[in-house]
JSON list of C-alpha atoms in Angstrom, two decimals:
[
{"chain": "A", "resi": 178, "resn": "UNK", "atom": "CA", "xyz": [177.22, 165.43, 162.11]},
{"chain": "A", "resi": 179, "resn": "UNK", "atom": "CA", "xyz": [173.74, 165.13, 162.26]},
{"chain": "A", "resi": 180, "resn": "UNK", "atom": "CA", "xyz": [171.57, 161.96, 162.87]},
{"chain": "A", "resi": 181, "resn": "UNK", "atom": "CA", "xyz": [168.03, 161.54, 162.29]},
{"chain": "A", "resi": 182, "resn": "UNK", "atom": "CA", "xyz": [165.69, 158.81, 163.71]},
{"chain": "A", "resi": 183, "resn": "UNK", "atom": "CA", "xyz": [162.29, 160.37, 162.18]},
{"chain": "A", "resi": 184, "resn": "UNK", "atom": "CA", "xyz": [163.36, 161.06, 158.61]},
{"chain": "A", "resi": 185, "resn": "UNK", "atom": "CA", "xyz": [166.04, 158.36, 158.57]},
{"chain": "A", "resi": 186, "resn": "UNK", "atom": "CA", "xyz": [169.62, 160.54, 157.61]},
{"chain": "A", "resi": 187, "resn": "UNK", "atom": "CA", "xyz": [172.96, 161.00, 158.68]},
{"chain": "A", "resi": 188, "resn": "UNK", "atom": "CA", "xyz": [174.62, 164.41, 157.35]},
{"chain": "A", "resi": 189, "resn": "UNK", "atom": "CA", "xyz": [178.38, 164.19, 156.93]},
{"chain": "A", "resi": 190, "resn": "UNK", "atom": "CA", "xyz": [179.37, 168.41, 158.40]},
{"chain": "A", "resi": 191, "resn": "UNK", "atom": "CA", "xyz": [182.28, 169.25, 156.87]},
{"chain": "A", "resi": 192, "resn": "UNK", "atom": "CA", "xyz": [183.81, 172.45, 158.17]},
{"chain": "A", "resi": 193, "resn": "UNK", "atom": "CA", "xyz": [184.03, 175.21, 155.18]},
{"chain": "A", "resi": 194, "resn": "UNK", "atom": "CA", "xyz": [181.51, 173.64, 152.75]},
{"chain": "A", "resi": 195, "resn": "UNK", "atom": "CA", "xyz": [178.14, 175.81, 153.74]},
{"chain": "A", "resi": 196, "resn": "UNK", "atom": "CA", "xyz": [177.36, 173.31, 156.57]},
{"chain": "A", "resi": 197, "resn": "UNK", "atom": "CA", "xyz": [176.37, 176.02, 159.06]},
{"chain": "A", "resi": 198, "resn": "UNK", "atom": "CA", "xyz": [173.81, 177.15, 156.47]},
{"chain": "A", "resi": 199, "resn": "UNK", "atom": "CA", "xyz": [172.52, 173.44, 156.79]},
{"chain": "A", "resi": 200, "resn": "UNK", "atom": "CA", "xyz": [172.74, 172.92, 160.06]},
{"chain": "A", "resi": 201, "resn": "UNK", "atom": "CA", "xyz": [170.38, 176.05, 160.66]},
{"chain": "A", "resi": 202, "resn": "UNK", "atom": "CA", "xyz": [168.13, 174.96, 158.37]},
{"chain": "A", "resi": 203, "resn": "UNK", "atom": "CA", "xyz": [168.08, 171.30, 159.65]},
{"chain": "A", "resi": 204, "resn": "UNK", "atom": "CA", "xyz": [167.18, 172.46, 163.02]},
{"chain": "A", "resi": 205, "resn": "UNK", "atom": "CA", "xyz": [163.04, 172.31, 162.82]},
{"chain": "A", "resi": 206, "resn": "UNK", "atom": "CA", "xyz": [163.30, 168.49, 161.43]},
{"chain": "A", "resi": 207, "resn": "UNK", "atom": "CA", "xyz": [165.41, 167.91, 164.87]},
{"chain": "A", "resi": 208, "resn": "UNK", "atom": "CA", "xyz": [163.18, 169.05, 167.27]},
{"chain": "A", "resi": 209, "resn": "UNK", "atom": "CA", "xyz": [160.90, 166.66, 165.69]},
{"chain": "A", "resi": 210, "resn": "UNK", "atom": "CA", "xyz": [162.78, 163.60, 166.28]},
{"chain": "A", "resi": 211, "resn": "UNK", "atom": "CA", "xyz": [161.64, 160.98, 169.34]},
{"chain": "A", "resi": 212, "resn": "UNK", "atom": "CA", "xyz": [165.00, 160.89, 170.08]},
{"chain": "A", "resi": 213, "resn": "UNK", "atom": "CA", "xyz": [166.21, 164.27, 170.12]},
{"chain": "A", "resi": 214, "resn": "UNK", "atom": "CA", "xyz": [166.13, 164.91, 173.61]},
{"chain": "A", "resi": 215, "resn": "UNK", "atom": "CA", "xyz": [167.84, 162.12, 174.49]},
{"chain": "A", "resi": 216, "resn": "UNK", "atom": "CA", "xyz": [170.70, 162.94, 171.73]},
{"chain": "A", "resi": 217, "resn": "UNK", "atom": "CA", "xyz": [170.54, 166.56, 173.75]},
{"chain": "A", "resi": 218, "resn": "UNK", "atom": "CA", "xyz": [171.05, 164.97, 176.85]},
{"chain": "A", "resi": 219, "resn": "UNK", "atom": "CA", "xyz": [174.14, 163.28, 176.10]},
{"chain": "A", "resi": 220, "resn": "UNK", "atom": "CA", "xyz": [175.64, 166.00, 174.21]},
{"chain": "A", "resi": 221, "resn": "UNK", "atom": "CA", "xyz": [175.05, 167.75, 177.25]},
{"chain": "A", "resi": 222, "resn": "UNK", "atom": "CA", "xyz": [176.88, 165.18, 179.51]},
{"chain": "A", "resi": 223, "resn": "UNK", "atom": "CA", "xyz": [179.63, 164.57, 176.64]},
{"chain": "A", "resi": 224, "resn": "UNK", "atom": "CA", "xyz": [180.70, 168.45, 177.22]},
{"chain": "A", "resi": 225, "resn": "UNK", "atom": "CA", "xyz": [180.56, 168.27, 180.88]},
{"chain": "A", "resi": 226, "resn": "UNK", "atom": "CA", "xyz": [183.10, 165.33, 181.16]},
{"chain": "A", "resi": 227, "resn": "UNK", "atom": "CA", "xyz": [184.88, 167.15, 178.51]},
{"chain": "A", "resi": 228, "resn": "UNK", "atom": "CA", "xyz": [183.77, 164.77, 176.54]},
{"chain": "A", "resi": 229, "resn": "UNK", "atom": "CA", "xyz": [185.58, 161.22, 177.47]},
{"chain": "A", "resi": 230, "resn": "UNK", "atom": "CA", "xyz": [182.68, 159.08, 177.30]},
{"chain": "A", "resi": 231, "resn": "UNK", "atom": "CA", "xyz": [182.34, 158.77, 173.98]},
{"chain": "A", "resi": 232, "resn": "UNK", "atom": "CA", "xyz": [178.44, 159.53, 174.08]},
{"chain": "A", "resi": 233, "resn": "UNK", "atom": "CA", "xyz": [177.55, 161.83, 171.22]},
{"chain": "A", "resi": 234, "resn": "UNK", "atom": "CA", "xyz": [178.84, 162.39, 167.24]},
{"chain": "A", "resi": 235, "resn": "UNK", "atom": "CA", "xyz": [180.90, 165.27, 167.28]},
{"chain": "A", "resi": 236, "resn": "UNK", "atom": "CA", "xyz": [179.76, 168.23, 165.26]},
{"chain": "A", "resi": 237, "resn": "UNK", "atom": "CA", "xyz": [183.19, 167.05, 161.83]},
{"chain": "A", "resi": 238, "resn": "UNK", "atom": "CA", "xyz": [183.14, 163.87, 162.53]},
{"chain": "A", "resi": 239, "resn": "UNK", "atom": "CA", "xyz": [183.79, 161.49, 159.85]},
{"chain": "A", "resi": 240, "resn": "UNK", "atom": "CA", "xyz": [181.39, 158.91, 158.60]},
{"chain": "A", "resi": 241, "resn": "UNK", "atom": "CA", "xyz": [183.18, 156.44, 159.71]},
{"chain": "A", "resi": 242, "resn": "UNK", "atom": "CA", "xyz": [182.82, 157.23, 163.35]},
{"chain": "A", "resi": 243, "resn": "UNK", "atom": "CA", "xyz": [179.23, 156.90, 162.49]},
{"chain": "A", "resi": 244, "resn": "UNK", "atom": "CA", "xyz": [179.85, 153.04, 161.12]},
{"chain": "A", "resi": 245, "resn": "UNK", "atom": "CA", "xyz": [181.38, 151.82, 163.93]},
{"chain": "A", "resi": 246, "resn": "UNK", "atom": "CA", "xyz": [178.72, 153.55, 166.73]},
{"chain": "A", "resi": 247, "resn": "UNK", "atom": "CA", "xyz": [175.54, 152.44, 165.30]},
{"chain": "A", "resi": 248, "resn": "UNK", "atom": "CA", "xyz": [173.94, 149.35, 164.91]},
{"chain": "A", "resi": 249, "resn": "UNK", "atom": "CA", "xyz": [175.00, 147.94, 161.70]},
{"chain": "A", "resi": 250, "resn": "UNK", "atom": "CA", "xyz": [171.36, 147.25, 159.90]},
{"chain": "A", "resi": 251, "resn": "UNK", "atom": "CA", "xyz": [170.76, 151.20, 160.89]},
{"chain": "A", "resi": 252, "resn": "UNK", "atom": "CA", "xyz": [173.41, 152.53, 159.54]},
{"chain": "A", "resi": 253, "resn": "UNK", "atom": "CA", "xyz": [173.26, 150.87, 156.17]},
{"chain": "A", "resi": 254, "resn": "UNK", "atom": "CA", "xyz": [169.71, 152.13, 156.17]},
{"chain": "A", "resi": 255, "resn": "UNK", "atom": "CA", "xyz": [170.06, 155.59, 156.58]},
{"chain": "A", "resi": 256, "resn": "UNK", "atom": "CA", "xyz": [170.63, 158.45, 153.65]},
{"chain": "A", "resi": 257, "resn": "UNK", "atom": "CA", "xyz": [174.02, 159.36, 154.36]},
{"chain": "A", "resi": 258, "resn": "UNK", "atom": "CA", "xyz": [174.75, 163.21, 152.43]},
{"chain": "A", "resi": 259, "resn": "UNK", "atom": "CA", "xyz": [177.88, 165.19, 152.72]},
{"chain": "A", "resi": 260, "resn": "UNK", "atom": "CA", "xyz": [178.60, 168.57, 150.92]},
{"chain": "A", "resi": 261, "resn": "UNK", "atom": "CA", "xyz": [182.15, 169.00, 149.54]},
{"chain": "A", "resi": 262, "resn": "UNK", "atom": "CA", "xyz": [183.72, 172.14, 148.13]},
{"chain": "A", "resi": 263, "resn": "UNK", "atom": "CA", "xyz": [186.79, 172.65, 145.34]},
{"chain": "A", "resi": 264, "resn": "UNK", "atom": "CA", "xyz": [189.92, 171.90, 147.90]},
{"chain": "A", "resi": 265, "resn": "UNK", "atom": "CA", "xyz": [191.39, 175.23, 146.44]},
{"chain": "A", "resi": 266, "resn": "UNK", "atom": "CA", "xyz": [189.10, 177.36, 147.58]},
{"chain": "A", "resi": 267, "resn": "UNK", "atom": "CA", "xyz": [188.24, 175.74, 150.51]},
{"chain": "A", "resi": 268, "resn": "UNK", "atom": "CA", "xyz": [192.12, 176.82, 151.43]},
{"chain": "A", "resi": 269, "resn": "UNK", "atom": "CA", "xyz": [191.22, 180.14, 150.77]},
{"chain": "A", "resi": 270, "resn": "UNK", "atom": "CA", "xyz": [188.39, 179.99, 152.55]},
{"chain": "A", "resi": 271, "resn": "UNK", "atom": "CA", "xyz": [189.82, 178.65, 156.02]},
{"chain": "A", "resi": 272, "resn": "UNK", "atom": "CA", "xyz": [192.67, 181.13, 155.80]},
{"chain": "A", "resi": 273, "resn": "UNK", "atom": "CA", "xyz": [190.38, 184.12, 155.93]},
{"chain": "A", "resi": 274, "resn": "UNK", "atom": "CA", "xyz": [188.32, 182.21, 158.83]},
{"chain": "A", "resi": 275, "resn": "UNK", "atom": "CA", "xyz": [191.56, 182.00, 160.46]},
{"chain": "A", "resi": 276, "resn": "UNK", "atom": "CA", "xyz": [192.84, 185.03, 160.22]},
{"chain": "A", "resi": 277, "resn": "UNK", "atom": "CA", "xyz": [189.55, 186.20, 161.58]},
{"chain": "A", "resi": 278, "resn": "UNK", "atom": "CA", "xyz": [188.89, 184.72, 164.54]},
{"chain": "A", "resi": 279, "resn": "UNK", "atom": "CA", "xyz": [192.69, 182.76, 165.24]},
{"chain": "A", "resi": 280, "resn": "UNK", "atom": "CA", "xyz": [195.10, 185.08, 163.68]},
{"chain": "A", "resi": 281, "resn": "UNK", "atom": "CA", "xyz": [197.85, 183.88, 166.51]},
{"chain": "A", "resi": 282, "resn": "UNK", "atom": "CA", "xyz": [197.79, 180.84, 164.46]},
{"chain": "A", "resi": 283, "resn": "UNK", "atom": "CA", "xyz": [199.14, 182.84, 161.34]},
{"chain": "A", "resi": 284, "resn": "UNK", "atom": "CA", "xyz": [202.43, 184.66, 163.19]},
{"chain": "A", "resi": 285, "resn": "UNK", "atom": "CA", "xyz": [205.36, 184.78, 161.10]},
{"chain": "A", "resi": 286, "resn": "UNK", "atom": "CA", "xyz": [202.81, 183.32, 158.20]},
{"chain": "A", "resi": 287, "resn": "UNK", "atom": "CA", "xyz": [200.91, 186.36, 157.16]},
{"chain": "A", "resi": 288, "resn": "UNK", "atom": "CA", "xyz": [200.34, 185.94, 153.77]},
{"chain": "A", "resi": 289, "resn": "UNK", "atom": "CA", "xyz": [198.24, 183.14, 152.27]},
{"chain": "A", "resi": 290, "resn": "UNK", "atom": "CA", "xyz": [200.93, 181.72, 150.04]},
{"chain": "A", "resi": 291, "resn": "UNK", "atom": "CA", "xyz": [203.31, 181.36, 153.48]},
{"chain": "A", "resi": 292, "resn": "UNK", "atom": "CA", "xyz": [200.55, 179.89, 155.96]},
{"chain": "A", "resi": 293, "resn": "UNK", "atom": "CA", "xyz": [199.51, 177.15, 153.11]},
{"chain": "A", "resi": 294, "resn": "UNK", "atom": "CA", "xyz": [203.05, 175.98, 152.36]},
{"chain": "A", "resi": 295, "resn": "UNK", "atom": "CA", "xyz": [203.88, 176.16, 156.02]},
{"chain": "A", "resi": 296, "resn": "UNK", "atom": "CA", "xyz": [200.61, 173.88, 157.49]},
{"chain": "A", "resi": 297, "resn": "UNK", "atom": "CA", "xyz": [200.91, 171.31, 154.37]},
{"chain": "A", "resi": 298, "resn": "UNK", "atom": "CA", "xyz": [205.00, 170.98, 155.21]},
{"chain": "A", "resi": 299, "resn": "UNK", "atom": "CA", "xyz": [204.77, 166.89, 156.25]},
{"chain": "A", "resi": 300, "resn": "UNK", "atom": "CA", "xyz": [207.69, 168.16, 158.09]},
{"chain": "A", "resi": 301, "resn": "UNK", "atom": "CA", "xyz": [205.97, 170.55, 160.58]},
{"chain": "A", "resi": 302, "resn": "UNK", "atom": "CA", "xyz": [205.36, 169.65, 163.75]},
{"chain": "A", "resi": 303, "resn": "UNK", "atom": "CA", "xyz": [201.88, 167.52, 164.83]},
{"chain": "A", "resi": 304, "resn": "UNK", "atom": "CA", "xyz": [199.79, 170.76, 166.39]},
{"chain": "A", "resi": 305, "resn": "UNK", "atom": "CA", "xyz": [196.06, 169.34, 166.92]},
{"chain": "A", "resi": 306, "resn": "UNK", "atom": "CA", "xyz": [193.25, 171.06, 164.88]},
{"chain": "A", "resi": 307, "resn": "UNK", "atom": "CA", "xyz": [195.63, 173.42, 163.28]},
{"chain": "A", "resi": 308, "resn": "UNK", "atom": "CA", "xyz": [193.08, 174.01, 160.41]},
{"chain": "A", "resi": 309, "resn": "UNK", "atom": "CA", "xyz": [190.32, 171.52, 159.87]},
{"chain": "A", "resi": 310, "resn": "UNK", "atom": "CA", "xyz": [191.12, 171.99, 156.34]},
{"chain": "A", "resi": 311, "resn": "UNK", "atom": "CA", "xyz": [194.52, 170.18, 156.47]},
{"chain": "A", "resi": 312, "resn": "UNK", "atom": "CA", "xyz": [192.09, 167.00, 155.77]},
{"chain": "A", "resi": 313, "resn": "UNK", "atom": "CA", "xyz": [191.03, 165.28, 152.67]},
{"chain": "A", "resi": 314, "resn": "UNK", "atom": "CA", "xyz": [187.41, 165.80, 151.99]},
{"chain": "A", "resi": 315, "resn": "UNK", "atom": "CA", "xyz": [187.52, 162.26, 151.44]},
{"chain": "A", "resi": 316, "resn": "UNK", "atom": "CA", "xyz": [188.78, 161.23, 154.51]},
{"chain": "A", "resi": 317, "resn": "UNK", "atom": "CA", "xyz": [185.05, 162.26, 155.78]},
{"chain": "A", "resi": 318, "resn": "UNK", "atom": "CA", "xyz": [183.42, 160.16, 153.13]},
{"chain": "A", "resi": 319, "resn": "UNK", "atom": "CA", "xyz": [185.23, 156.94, 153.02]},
{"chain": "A", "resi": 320, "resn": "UNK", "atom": "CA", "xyz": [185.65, 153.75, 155.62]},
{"chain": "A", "resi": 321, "resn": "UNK", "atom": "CA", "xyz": [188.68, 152.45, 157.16]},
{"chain": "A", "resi": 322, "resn": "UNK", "atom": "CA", "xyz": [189.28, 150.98, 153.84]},
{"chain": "A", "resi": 323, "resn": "UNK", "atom": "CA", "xyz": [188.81, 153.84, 151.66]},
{"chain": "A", "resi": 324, "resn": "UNK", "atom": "CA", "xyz": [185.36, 152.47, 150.28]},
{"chain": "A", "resi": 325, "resn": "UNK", "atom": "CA", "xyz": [182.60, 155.60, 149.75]},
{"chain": "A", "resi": 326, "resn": "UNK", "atom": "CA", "xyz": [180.06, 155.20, 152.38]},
{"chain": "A", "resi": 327, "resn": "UNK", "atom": "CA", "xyz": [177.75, 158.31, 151.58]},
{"chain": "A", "resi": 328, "resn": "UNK", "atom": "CA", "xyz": [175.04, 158.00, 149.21]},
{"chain": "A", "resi": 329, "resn": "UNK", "atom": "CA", "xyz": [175.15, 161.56, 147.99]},
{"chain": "A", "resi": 330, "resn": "UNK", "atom": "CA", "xyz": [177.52, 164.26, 147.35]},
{"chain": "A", "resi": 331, "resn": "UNK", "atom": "CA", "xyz": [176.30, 168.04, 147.22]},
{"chain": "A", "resi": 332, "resn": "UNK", "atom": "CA", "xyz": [178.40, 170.47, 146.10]},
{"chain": "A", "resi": 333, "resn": "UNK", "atom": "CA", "xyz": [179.34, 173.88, 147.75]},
{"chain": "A", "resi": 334, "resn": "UNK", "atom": "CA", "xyz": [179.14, 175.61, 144.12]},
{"chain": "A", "resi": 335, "resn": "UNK", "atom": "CA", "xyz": [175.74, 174.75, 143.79]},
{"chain": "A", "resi": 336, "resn": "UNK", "atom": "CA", "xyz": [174.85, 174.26, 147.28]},
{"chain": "A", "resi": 337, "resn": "UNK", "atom": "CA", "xyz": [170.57, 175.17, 146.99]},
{"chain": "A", "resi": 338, "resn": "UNK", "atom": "CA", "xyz": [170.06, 172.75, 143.98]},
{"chain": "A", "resi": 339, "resn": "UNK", "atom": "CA", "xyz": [171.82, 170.05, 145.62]},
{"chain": "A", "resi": 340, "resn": "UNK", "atom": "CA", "xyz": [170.00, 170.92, 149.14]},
{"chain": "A", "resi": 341, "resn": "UNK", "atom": "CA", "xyz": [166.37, 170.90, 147.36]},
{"chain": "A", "resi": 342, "resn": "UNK", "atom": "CA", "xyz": [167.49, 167.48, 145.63]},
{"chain": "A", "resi": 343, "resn": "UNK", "atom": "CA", "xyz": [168.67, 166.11, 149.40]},
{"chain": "A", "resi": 344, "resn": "UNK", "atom": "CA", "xyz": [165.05, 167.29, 151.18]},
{"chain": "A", "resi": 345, "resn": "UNK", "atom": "CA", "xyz": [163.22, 166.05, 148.29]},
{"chain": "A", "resi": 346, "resn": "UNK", "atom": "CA", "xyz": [164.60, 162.31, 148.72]},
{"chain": "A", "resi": 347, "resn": "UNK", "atom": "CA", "xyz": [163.96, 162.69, 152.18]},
{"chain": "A", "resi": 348, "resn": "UNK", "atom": "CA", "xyz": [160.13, 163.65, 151.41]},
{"chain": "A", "resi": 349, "resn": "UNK", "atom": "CA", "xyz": [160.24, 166.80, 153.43]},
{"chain": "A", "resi": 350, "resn": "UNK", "atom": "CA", "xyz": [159.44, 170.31, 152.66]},
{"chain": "A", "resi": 351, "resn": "UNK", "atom": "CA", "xyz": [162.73, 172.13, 151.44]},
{"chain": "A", "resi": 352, "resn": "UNK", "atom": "CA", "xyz": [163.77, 174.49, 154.50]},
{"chain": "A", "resi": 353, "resn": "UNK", "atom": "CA", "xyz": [165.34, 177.72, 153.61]},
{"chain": "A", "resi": 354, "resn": "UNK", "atom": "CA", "xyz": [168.95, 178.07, 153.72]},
{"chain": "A", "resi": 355, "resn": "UNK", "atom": "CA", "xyz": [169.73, 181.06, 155.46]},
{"chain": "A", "resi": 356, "resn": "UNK", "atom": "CA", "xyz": [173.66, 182.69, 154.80]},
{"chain": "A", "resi": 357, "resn": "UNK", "atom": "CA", "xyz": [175.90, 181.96, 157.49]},
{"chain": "A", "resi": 358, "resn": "UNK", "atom": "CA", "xyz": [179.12, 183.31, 157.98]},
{"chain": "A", "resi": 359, "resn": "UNK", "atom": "CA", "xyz": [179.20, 184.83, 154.32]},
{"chain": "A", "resi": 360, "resn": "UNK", "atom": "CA", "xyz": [182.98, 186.10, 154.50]},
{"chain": "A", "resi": 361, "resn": "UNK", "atom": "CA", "xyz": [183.35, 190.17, 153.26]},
{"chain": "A", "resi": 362, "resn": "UNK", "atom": "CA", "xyz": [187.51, 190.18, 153.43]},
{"chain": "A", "resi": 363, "resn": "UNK", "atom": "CA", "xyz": [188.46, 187.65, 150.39]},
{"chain": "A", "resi": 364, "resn": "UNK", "atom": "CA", "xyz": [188.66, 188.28, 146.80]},
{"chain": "A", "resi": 365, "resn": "UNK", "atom": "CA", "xyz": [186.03, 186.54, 145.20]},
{"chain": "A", "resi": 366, "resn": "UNK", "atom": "CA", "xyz": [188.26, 184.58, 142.77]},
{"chain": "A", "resi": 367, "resn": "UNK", "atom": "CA", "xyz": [190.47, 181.93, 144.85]},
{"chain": "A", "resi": 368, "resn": "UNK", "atom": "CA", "xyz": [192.38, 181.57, 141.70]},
{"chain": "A", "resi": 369, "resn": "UNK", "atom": "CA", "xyz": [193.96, 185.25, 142.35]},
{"chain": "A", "resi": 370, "resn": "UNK", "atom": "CA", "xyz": [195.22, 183.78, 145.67]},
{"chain": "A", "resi": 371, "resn": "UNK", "atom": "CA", "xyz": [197.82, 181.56, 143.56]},
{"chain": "A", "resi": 372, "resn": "UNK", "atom": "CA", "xyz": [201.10, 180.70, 142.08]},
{"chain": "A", "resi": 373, "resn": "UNK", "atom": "CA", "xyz": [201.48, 178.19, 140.14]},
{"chain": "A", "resi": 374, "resn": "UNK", "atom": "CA", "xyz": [203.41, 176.16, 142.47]},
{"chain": "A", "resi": 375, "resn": "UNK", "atom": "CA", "xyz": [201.40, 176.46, 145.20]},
{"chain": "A", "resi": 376, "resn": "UNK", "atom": "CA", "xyz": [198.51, 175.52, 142.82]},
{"chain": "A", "resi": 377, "resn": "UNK", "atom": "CA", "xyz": [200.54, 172.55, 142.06]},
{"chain": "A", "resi": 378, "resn": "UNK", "atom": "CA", "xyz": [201.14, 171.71, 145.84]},
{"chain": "A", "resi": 379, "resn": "UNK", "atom": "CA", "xyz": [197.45, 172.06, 146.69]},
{"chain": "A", "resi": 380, "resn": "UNK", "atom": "CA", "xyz": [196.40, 169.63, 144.17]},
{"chain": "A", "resi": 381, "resn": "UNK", "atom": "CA", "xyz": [199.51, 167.54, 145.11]},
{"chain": "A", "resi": 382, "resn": "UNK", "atom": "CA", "xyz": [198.06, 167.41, 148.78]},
{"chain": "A", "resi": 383, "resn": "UNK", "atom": "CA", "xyz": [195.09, 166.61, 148.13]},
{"chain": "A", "resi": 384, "resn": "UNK", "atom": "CA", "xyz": [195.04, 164.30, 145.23]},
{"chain": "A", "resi": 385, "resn": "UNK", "atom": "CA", "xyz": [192.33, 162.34, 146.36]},
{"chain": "A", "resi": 386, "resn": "UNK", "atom": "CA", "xyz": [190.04, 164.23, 146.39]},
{"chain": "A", "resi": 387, "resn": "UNK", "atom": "CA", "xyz": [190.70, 166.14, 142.59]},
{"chain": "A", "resi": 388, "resn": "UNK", "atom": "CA", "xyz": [190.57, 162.59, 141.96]},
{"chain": "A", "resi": 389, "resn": "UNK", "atom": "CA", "xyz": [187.33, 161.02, 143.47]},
{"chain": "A", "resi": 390, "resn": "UNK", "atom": "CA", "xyz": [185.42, 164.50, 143.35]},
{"chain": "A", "resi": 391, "resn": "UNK", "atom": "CA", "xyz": [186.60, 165.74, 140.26]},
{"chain": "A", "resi": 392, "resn": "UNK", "atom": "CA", "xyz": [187.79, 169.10, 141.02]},
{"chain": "A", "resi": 393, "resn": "UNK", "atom": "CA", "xyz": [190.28, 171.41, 138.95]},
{"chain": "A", "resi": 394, "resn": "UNK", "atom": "CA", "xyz": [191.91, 174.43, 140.03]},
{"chain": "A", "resi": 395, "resn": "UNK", "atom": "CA", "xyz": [190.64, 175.65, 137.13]},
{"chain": "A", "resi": 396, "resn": "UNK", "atom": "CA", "xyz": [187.11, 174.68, 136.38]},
{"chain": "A", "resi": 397, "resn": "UNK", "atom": "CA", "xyz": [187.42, 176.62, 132.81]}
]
């Protein structure tokens, strides 16, 4: 999550939906902000009391964390964006990240069909930030009573138009979006990745958001 004071924004990160790309390119507009150093500062602190004083908006945090930390008045003024991404290939998507750089997580569950049906089971076991994308997309967007709180939506399928509509409602000069973490071991088409029953289970999961963001597994 990203806060700023000068140009009056809060961006929603949510993991998997090109937010490293904006991140990168928000960086110049932070090192502009009066408050930036002091935001530094704590994150700083935050990680060296491994972070139990509650000093700094972790990098997924949901918007809601946001609500209750600022100042009412503030928060209601600032432009709140988030950047979503079909929850079908988003699955696809964290798998291969996964298997990448935490394939201990995957033993016994090589195969994309196995891991998925195995870390949506609402039988497993609790096992803390197995894959941040066990969670709704919505579940960043909403409050505590499942009311939208961002003003704008982008879209991971057209992620530059809806970043040059975002910096031009903010008045500032569209940075450049540089590719981050473009992955070179998936098929391009998460569709292939399927059965139909796992298809089924996916949307089942996360019904929400097919719902409130309109997604299909198959956008033909």
């Amino acid at each position: 999550m990203i806060l700023s004071n000068r140009y009056n924004f809060l961006y929603v990160h949510i993991a998997k939906t090109g937010g490293t790309s904006v991140r990168a390119a928000l960086k110049s507009l932070q090192w502009r902000d009066p408050y930036y150093l002091a935001q530094w500062m704590c994150s700083r602190l935050s990680g060296l009391t491994g972070h139990r004083i509650a000093s700094k908006l972790p990098r997924h945090s949901k918007i809601v964390c946001a609500q209750e930390m600022l100042p009412r008045e503030f928060f209601l003024g600032l432009y709140k964006f988030a950047f979503v991404r079909n929850p079908w290939d988003l699955q696809v998507s964290s798998y291969h990240h996964l298997k990448r750089e935490r394939p201990f997580l995957l033993e016994g569950r090589e195969s994309f069909e196995a891991f998925t049906r195995w870390k949506l089971d609402p039988e497993r076991p609790y096992q803390y930030h197995l894959d941040t994308a066990i969670t709704p997309l919505t579940d960043y967007l909403v409050d505590l009573h499942g009311h939208l709180l961002t003003d704008y939506i982008g879209r991971y399928e057209r992620l530059q138009e809806d970043w040059d509509h975002i910096c031009k409602h903010l008045g500032i000069a569209t940075p450049p979006l540089p590719h981050k973490r473009q992955a070179t071991d998936r098929q391009k088409d998460y569709r292939s990745y399927y059965s139909s029953d796992l298809a089924d289970l996916v949307g089942t999961y996360f019904k929400r958001d097919v719902d409130l963001l309109g997604y299909r597994f198959d956008p033909e």
